[in-house]
Coordinates of C-alpha atoms and ligand atoms in Angstrom, one line a residue:
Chain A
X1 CA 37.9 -11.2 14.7
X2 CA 34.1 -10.6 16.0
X3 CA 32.0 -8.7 13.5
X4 CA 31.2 -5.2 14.5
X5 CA 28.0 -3.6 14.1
X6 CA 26.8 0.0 14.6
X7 CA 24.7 1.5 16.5
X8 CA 22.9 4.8 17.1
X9 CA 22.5 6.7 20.5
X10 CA 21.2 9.8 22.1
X11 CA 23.0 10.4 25.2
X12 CA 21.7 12.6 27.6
X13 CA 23.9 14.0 30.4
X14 CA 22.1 15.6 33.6
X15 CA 24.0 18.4 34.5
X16 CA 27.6 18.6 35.9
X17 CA 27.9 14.7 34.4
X18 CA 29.6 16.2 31.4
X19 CA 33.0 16.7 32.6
X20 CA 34.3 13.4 32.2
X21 CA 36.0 12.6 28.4
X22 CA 33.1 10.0 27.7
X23 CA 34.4 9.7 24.3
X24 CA 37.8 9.4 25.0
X25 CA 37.5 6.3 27.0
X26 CA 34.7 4.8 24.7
X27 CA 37.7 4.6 22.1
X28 CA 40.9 3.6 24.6
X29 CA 38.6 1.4 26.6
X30 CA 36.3 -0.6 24.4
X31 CA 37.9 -0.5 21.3
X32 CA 34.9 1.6 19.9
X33 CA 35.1 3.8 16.4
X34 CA 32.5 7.1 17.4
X35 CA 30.8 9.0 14.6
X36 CA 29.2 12.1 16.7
X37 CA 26.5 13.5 14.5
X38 CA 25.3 16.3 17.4
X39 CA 26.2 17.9 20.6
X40 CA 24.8 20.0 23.0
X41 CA 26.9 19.9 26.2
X42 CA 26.6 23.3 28.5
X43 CA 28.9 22.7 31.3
X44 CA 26.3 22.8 34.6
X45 CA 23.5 22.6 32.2
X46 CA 21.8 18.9 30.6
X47 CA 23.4 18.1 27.7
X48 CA 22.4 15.7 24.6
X49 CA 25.3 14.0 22.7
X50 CA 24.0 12.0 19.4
X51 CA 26.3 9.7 17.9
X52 CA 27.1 6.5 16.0
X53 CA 29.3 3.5 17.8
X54 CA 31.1 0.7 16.2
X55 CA 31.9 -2.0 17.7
X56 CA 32.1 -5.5 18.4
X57 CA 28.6 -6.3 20.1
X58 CA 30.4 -7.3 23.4
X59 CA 32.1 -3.9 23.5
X60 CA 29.6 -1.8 22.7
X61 CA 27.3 -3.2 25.2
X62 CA 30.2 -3.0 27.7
X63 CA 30.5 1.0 26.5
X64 CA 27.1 1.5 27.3
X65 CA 27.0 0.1 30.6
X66 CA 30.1 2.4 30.8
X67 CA 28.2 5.4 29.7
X68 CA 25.2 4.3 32.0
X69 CA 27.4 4.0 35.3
X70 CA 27.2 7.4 34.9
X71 CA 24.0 7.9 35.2
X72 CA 24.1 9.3 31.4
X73 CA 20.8 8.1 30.1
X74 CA 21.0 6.0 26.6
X75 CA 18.2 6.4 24.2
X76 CA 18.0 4.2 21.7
X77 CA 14.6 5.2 20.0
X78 CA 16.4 8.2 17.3
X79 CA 14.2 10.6 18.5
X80 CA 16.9 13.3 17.9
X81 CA 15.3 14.3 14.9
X82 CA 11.5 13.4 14.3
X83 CA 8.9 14.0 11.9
X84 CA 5.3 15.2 12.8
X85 CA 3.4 12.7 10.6
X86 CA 0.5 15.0 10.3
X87 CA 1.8 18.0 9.5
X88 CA 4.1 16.3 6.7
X89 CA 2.5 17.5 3.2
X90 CA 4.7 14.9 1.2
X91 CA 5.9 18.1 -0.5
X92 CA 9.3 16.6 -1.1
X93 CA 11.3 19.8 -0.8
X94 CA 13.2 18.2 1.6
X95 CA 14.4 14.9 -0.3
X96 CA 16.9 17.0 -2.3
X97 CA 18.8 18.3 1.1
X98 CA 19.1 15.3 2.9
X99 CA 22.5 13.8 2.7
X100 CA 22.0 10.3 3.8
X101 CA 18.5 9.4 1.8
X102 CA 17.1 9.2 5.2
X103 CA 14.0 11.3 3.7
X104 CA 13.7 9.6 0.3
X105 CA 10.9 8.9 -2.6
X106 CA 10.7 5.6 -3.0
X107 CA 7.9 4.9 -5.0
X108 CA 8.2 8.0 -7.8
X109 CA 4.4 7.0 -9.1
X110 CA 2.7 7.9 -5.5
X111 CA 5.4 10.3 -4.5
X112 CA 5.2 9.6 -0.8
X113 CA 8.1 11.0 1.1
X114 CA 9.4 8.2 3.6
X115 CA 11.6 9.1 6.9
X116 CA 14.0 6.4 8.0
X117 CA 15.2 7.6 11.5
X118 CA 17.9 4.5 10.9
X119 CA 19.9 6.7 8.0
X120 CA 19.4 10.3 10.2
X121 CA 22.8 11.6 10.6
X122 CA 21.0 14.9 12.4
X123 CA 22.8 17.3 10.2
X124 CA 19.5 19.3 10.5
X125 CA 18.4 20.6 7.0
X126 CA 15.3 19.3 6.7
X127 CA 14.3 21.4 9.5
X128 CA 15.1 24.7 7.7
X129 CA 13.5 23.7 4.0
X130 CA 10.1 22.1 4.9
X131 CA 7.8 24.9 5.0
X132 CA 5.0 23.3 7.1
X133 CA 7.5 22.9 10.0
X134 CA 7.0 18.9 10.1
X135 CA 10.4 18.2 11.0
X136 CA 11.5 18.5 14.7
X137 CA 14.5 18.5 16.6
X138 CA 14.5 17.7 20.9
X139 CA 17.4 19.9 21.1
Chain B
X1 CA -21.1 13.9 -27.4
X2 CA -23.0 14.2 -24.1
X3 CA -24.2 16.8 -22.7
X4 CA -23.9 18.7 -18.9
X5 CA -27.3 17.9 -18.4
X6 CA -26.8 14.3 -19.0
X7 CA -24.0 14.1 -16.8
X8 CA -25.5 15.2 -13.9
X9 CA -28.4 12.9 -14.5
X10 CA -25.9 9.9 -14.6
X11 CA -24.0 11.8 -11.6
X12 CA -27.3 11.9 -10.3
X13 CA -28.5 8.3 -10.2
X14 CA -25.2 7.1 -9.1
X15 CA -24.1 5.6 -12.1
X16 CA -21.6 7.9 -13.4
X17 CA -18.2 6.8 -14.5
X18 CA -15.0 8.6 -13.1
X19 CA -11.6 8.4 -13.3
X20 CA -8.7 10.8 -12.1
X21 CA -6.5 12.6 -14.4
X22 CA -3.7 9.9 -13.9
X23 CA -6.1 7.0 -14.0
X24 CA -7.6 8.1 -17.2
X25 CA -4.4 7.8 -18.9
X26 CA -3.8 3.5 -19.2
X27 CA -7.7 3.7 -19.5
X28 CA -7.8 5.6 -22.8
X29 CA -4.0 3.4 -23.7
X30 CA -6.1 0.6 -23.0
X31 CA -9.6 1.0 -24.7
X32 CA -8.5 3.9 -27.4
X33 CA -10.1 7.2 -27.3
X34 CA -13.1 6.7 -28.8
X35 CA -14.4 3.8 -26.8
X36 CA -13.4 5.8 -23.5
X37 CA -14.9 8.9 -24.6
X38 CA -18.2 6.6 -24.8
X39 CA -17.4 4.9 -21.1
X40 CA -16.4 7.9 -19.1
X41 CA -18.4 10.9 -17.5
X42 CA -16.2 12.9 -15.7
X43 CA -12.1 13.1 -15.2
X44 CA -10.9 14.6 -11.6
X45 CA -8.3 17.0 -11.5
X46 CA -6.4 18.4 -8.1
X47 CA -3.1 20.3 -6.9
X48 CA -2.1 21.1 -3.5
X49 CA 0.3 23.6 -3.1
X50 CA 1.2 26.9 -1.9
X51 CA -0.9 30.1 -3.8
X52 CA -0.1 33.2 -2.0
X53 CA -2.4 35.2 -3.6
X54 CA -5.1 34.0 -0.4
X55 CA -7.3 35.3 1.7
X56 CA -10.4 35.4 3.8
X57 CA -13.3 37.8 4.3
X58 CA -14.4 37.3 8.3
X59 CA -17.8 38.6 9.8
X60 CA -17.4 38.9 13.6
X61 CA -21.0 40.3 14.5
X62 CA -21.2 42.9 16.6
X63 CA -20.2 43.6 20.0
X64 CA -21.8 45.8 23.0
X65 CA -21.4 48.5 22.4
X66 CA -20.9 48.2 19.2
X67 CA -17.9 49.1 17.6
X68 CA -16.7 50.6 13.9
X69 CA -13.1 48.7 13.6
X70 CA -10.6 50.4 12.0
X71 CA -7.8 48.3 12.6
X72 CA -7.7 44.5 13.9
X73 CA -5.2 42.1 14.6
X74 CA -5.6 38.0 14.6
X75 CA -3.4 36.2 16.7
X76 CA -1.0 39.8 16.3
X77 CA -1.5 39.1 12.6
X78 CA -2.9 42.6 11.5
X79 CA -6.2 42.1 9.0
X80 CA -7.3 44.9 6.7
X81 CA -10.8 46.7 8.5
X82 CA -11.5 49.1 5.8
X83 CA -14.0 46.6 4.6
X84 CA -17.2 47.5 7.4
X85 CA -17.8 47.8 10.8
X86 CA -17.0 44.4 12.1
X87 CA -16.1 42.6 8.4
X88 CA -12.1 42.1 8.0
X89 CA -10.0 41.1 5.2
X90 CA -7.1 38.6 6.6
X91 CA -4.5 37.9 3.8
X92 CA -2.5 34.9 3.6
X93 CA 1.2 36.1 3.3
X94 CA 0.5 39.1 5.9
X95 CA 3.6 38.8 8.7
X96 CA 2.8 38.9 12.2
X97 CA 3.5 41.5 14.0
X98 CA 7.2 42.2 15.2
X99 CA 8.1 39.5 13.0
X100 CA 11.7 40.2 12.2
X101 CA 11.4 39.1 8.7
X102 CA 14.7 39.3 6.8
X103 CA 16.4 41.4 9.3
X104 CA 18.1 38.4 10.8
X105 CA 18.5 36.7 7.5
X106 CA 17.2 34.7 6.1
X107 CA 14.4 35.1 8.4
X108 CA 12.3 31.8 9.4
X109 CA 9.2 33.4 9.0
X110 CA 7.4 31.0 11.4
X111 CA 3.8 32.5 12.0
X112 CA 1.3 35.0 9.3
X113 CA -1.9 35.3 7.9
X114 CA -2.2 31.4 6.6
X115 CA -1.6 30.0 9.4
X116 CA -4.0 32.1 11.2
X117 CA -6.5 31.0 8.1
X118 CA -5.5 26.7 9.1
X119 CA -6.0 27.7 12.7
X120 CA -9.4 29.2 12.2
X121 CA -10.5 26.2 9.5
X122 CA -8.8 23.5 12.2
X123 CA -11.5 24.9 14.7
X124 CA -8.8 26.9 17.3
X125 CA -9.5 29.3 19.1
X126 CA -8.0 33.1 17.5
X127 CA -7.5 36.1 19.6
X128 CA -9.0 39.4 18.0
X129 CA -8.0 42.6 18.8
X130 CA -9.3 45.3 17.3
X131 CA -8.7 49.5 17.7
X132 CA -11.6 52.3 16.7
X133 CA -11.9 55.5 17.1
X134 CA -15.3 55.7 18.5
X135 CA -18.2 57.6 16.1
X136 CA -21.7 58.1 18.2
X137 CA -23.3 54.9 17.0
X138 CA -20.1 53.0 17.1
X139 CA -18.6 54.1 20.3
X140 CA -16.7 51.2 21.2
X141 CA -12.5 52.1 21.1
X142 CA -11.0 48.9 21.7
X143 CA -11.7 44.7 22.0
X144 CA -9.9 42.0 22.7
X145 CA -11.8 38.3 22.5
X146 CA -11.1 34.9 21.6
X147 CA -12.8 33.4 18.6
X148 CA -13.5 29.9 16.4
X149 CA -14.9 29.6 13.3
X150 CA -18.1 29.0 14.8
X151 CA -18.3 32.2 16.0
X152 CA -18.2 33.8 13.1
X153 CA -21.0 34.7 11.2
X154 CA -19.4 34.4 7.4
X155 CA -15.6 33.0 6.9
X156 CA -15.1 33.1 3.2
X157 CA -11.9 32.3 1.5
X158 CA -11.0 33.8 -1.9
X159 CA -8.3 33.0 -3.5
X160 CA -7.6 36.0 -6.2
X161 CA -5.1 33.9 -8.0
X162 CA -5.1 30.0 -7.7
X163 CA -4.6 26.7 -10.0
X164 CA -1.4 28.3 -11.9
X165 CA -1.6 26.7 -14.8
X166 CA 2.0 25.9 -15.0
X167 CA 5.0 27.5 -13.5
X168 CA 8.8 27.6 -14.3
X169 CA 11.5 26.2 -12.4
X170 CA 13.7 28.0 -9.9
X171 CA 17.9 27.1 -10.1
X172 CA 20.5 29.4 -8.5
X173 CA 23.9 29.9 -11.0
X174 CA 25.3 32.3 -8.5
X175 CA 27.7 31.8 -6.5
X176 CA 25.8 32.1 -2.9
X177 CA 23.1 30.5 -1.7
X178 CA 19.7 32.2 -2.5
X179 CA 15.9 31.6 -0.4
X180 CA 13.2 31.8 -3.2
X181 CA 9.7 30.7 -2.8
X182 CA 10.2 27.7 -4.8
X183 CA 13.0 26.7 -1.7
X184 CA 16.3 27.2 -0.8
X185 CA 18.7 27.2 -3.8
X186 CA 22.3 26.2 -3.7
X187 CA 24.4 28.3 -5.7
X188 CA 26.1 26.6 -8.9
X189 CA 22.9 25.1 -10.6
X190 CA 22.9 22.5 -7.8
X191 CA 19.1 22.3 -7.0
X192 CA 16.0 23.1 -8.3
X193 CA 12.2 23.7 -7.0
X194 CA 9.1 23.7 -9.1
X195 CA 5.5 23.4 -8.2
X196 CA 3.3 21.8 -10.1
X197 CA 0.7 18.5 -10.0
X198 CA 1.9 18.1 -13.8
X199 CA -0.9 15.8 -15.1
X200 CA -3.0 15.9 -12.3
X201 CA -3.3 19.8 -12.8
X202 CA -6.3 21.2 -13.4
X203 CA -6.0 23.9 -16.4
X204 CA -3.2 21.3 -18.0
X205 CA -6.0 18.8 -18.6
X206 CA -9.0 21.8 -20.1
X207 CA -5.6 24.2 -21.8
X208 CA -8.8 25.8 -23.7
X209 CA -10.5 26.1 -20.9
X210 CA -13.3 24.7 -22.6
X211 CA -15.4 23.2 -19.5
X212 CA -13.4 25.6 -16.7
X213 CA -15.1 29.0 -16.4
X214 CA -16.4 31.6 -14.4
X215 CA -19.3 29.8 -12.1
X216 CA -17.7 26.2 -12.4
X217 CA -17.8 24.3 -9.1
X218 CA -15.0 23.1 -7.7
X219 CA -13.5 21.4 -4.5
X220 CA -12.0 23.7 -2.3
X221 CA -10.3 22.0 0.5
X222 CA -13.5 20.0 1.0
X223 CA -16.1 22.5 0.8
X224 CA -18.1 23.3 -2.6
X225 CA -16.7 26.5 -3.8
X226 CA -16.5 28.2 -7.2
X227 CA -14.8 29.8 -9.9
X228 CA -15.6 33.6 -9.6
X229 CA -13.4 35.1 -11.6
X230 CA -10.3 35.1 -14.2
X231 CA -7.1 34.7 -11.8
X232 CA -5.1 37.7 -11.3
X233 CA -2.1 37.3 -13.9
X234 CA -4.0 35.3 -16.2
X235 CA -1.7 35.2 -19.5
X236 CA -3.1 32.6 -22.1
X237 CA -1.4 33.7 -25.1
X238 CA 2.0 32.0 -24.5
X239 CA 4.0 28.9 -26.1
X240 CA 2.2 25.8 -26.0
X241 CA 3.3 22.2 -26.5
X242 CA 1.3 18.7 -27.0
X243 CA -2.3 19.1 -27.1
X244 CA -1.9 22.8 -26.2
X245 CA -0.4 22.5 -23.2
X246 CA 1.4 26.1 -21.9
X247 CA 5.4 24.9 -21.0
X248 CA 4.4 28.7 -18.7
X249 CA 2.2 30.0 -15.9
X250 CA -0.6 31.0 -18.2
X251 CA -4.1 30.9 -16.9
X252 CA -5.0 31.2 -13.3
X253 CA -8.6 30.9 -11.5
X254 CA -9.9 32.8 -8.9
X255 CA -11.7 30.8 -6.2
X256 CA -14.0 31.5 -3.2
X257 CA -15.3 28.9 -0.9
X258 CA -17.1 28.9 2.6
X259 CA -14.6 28.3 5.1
X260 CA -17.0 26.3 7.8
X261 CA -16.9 23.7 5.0
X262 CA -12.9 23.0 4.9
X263 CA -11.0 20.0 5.9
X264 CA -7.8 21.8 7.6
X265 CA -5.6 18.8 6.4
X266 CA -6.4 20.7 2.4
X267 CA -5.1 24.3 4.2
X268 CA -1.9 24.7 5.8
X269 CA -0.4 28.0 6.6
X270 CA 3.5 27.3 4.7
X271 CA 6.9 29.3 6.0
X272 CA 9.2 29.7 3.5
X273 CA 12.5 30.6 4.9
X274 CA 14.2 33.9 3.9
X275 CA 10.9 34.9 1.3
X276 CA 7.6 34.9 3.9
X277 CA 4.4 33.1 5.0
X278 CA 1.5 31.5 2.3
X279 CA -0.7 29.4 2.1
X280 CA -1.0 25.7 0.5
X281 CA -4.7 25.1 -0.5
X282 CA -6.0 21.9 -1.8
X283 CA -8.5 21.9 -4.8
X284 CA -10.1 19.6 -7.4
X285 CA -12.0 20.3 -10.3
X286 CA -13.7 17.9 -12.7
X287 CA -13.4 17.7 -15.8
X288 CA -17.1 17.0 -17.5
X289 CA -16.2 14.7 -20.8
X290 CA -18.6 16.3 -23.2
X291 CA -16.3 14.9 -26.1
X292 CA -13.7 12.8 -27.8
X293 CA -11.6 16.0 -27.6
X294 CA -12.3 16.3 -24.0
X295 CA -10.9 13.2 -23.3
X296 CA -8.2 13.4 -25.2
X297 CA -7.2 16.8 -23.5
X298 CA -7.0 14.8 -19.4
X299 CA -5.1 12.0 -21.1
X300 CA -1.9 14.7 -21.0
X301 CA 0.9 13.0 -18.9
X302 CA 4.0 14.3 -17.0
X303 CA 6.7 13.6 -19.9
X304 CA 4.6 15.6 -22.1
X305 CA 3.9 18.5 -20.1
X306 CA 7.4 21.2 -20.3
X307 CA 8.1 24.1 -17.7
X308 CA 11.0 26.5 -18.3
X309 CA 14.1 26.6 -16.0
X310 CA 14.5 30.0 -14.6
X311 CA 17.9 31.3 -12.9
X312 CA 16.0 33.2 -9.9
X313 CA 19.3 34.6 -8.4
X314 CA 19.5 37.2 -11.5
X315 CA 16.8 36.6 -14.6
X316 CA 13.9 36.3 -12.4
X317 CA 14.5 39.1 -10.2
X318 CA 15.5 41.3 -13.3
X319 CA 12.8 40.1 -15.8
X320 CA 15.4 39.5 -18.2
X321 CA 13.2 36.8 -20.0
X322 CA 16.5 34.6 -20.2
X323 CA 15.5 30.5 -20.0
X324 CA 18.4 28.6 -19.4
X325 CA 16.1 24.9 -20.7
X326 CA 13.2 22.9 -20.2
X327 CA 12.6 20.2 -18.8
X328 CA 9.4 17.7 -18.6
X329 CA 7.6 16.9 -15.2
X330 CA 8.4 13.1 -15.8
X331 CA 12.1 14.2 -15.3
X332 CA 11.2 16.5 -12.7
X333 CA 9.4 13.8 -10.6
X334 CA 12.5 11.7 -10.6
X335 CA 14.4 13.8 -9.1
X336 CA 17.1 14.4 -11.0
X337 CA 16.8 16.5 -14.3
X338 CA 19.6 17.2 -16.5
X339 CA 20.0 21.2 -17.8
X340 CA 22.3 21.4 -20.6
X341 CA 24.6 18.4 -19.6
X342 CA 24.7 18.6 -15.5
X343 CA 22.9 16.8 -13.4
X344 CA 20.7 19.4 -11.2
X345 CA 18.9 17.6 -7.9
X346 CA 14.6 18.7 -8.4
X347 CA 12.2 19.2 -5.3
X348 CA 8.9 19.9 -5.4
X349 CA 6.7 22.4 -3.2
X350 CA 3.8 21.4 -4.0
X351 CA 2.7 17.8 -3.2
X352 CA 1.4 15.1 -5.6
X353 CA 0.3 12.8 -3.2
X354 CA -2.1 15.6 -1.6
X355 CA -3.2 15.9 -5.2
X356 CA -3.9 12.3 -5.6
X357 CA -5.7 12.0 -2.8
X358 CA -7.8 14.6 -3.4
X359 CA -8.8 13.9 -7.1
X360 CA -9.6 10.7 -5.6
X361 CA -11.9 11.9 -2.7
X362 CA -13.5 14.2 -5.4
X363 CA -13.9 11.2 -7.5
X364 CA -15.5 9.4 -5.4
X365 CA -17.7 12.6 -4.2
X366 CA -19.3 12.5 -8.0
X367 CA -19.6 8.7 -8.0
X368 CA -22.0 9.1 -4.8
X369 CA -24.0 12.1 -6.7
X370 CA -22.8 14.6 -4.0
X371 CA -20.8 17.1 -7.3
X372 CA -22.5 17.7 -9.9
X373 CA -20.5 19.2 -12.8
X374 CA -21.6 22.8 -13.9
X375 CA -21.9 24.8 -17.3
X376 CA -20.0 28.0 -16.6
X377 CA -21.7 31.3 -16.6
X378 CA -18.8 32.7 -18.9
X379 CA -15.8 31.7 -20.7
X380 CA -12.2 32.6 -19.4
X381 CA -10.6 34.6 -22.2
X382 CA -7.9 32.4 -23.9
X383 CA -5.9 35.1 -25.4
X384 CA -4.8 37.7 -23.3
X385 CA -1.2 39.0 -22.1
X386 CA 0.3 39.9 -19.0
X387 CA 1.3 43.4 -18.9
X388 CA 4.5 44.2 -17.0
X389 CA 4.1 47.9 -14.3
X390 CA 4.1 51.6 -15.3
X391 CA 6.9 53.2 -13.7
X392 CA 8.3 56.4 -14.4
Ligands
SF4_1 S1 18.4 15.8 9.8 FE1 19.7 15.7 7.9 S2 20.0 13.5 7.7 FE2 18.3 13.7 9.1 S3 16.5 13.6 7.8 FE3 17.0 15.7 8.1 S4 18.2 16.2 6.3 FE4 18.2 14.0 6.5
SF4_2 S1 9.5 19.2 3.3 FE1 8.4 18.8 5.2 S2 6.2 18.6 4.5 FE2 7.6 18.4 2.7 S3 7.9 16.2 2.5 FE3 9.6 17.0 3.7 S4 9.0 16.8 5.8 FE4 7.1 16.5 4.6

């Protein structure tokens, strides 16, 4: 059996593409396991879908091309959920809500906070603790 | 023994030696007290976090016709005018007008008085509006303008209360969530917030207040401001650990500083969800190492220095005095501390690495002769009580 791999995409739907069931044939068609993390799909209105796909490479590229006949734009460059560099304090109060370590102290002598988009599940709470509003969501 | 005097003269002709509060540590491990004491002039201290007890005092100059303000918004954030004609008073934690606050709860609190304060220091442009009821020589009724800093004649920030000395730790043991100003607190003991530099803080490395004082000069967010006062709430007399260390808020300063001076990175307006707007300021002192006992006092680390563990969902709001542990900043810092046998998650507020830096920039500051260290003007009382309010 090929390996599978994951990866991590922001879908964005123009409007009226978001009837089809996307998912559904992402999972009968290619074979793919989907982790949504986020939706926001308005019938008639654009729509953002983020979500986790695993895969065999050859599928998930087939899935995508899928998604992208379409004309559902892919984004690959996690910017679901971003941080403003320069507003970031390094307070830390967010370390403690974020589920996946994607906000983490590595280095406990400097206390840096680091963000790692890679481990972002989007589930949000950062955005609500940090009180100099560094984190940001597109949608 | 050295003296101010010979300090600054070593400050002076750029050949003083300074260390931060968490370099001096291995350096006095390394060469023992007495040799360090010899070796080093001056130890840097900083914390950057938020201190709501801010403010600023703003001079506008007067306009044509001139006008007698009596009650003035910035960027809809309303500023106190009973000050004079065209001086206002803008407070830090001051809401903006229409600003739901806990209605919708818990409100997000996006906007006040602080961030109005970064704005101004980060060189934006501020609306003013201001309201009057006209006398003969102020007949002017109502303004609205755009303003930056550098339209301002004076823009000086005091800080009534800053540079806690410590401060306890905020859990939850309820069963609902609660929104504190030390964070958002699951219920069950799950989190904690605390806010403190530990060993980087300035009245944990001078507990005596030996060299801090009324009329010492310190960093304030860039600029060279002062010590003017005692801080509000400043409670000395409490329990004290290694080398006197309060495991409590104890002292506080008071702080002014001129404005035009600041670097906005060292003064961000802060929105704490479901408890208001503040401010975060940045500020060093330094720590002038007259003596052996000096030194010893800024080699104080993080595992040494204790804060109490405060359930803020019914103790703290009650004043019960209950303190359900404490806990060392070492553990605190990890992330993790344990309170009587669980394992409770810790976040800070306010930020080491913004403390670092600056102790750094202000050691490097002294190093180049630009601080001198000062010789207060008067003591801070080291006994003294905080006295809970009078009500019927
Ligand atoms: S959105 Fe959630 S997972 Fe992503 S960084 Fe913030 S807290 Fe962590
Ligand atoms: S809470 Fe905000 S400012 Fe503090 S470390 Fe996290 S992202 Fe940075």
């Amino acid at each position: 059996m090929a390996e599978t791999i994951t990866r991590k995409l922001m879908l964005y739907f123009p409007e009226c593409e978001t009837e089809k069931p996307i998912v559904y044939h992402l999972v009968k068609d290619y074979d793919l396991i989907i982790n949504i993390f986020r939706a926001r799909v308005t019938p008639e209105e654009e729509g953002y879908l983020v979500l986790d796909v695993t895969g065999t490479e050859e599928n998930i590229e087939k899935g995508t091309s899928f998604i992208q006949s379409l004309d559902i734009r892919i984004d690959t460059t996690q910017k679901g959920v971003t941080r403003e560099e320069e507003r970031c304090a390094h307070c830390g109060s967010c370390v403690p809500h974020c589920p996946t370590n994607a906000l983490s102290i590595p280095d406990r002598n400097t206390m840096d906070v680091e963000f790692n988009t890679e481990e972002c599940i989007e589930c949000l709470s950062c955005l609500k603790v940090c009180p100099f509003g560094a984190m940001k969501s597109l949608f | 023994m050295k003296t101010i005097e010979q300090i600054n003269e070593k400050i002076s002709s750029g050949k003083a030696v300074v260390l931060t509060a968490e370099e001096i540590i291995d350096y006095v491990d390394k060469k023992g007290v007495e040799q360090a004491a010899k070796e080093v002039d001056v130890v840097t201290t900083a914390t950057f976090g938020p201190m709501c007890s801010s403010g600023c005092f703003l001079n506008f100059g007067h306009s044509k016709p001139k006008m007698r303000i009596t009650e003035a918004w910035l960027d809809d954030v309303s500023a106190y005018a009973g000050v004079a004609a065209v001086d206002l008073f803008l407070g830090a934690t001051q809401l903006r007008a229409n600003d739901p606050a806990n209605i919708d709860y818990p409100g997000e609190f996006k906007f006040g008085g602080g961030h109005v304060m970064e704005k101004l220091i980060a060189g934006e442009e501020v609306q003013l509006f201001g309201l009057s009821y006209g006398t003969d020589d102020y007949p002017r009724r109502e303004l609205r303008t755009t303003i930056t800093i550098d339209d301002l004649n004076q823009a000086i920030m005091v800080n009534p209360r800053n540079c806690y000395q410590n401060y306890n730790v905020a859990v939850n043991a309820s069963d609902k969530p609660i929104y504190t100003y030390l964070g958002y607190l699951k219920p069950h003991l799950k989190n904690c917030g605390y806010s403190s530099a530990g060993q980087l803080s300035p009245l944990l490395n001078d507990p005596y207040y030996r060299t801090i004082g009324v009329g010492t000069r310190v960093w304030l967010a860039g600029a060279q401001g002062h010590v003017y006062s005692e801080g509000t709430q400043h409670s000395p007399s409490c329990e004290r650990g290694v080398l006197g260390v309060p495991s409590e808020g104890a002292g506080t300063l008071a702080l002014t500083g001129d404005m035009k001076q600041m670097d906005p990175e060292f003064v961000r307006g802060v929105s704490l969800k479901g408890y208001g707007v503040s401010l975060s300021v940045g500020v060093g002192i330094p720590i002038p190492i007259l003596d052996e006992q000096m030194l010893l006092q800024t080699t104080i680390r993080d595992r040494d220095i204790m804060a109490q563990v405060i359930d803020y969902s019914t103790d703290y709001p009650e004043r019960t005095g209950k303190v359900l542990g404490n806990v060392s900043y070492e553990e605190l810092k990890s992330g993790t501390i344990d309170l009587n046998g669980s394992k409770v998650k810790a976040g800070g507020l306010s930020s080491y690495g913004k403390a670092r830096k600056i102790a750094s920039i202000l050691a490097e500051e002294i190093r180049n002769g630009k601080f001198t260290v000062t010789q207060p003007i008067a003591p801070l009382p080291v006994e003294q009580s905080m006295n809970p309010m009078k009500e019927v």
